[in-house]
XYZ file of C-alpha atoms in Angstrom:
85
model
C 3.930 4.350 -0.737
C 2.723 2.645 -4.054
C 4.298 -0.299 -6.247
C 5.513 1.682 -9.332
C 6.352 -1.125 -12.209
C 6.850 -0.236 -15.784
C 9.868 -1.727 -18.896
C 12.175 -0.772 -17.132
C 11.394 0.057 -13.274
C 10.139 -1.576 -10.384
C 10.214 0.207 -7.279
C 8.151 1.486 -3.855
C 8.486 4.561 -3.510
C 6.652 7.846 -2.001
C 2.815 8.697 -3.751
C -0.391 10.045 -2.595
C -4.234 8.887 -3.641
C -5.791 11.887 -5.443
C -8.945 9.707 -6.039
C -10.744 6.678 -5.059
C -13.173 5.230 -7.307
C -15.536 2.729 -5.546
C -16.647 -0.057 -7.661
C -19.176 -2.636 -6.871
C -18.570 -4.791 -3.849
C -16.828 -8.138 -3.914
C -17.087 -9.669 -0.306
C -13.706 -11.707 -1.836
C -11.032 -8.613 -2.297
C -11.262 -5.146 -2.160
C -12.583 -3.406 -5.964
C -11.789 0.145 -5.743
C -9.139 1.571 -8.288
C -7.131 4.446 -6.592
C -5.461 7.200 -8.820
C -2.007 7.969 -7.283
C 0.624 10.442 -7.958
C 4.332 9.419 -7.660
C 6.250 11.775 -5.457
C 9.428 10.809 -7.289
C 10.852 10.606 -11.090
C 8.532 12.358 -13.186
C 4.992 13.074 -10.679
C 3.315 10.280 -13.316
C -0.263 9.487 -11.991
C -1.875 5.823 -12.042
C -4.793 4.208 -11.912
C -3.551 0.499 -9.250
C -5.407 -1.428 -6.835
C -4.793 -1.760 -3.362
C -2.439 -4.363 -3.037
C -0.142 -1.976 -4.802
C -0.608 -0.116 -1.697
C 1.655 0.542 1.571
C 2.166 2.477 4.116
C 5.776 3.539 6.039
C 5.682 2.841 9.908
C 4.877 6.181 11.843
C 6.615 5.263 14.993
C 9.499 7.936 15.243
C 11.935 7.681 17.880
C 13.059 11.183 19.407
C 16.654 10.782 19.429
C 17.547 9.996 15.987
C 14.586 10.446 13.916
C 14.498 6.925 12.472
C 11.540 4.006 13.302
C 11.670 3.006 16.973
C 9.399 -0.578 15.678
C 8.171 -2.072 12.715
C 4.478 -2.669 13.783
C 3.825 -6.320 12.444
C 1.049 -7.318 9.972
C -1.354 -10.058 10.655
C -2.833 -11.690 7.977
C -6.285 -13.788 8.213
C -3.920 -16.989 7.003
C -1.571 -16.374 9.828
C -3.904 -16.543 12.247
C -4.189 -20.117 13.581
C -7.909 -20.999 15.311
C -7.189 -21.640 19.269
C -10.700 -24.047 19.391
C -8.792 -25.956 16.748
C -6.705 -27.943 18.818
């Protein structure tokens, strides 16, 4: 899934990389520029970084075909030192 903004749409929806182009490293954030196509409206390709970026949980549940969990994200701020205390 990609962040799809323009004048007068902003939505997630359904796209695939077609091309990663690796710039040089910034130990700060990730630098690579992904080309995407849209899998909805009008197949449009883009050029976004990653935090445009998602995935759609992959845990399917046999009976009804819908997630059986949302896995949850942890992010570095999140975490809280344990030697801290």
């Amino acid at each position: 899934m990609c962040f799809r903004e323009d004048e007068y749409l902003a939505v997630y929806g359904d796209a695939m990389v077609v091309e990663i182009q690796k710039n040089i490293y910034d130990n700060t954030r990730c630098t690579y520029m992904f080309v995407v196509r849209y899998d909805f409206l009008d197949k449009a390709e883009e050029k976004v970084t990653l935090d445009k970026i998602c995935c759609r949980p992959t845990f399917i549940n046999n009976n009804n075909d819908m997630p059986s969990e949302i896995p949850q994200v942890e992010f570095e701020e999140d975490r809280t030192d344990v030697n801290s205390s």
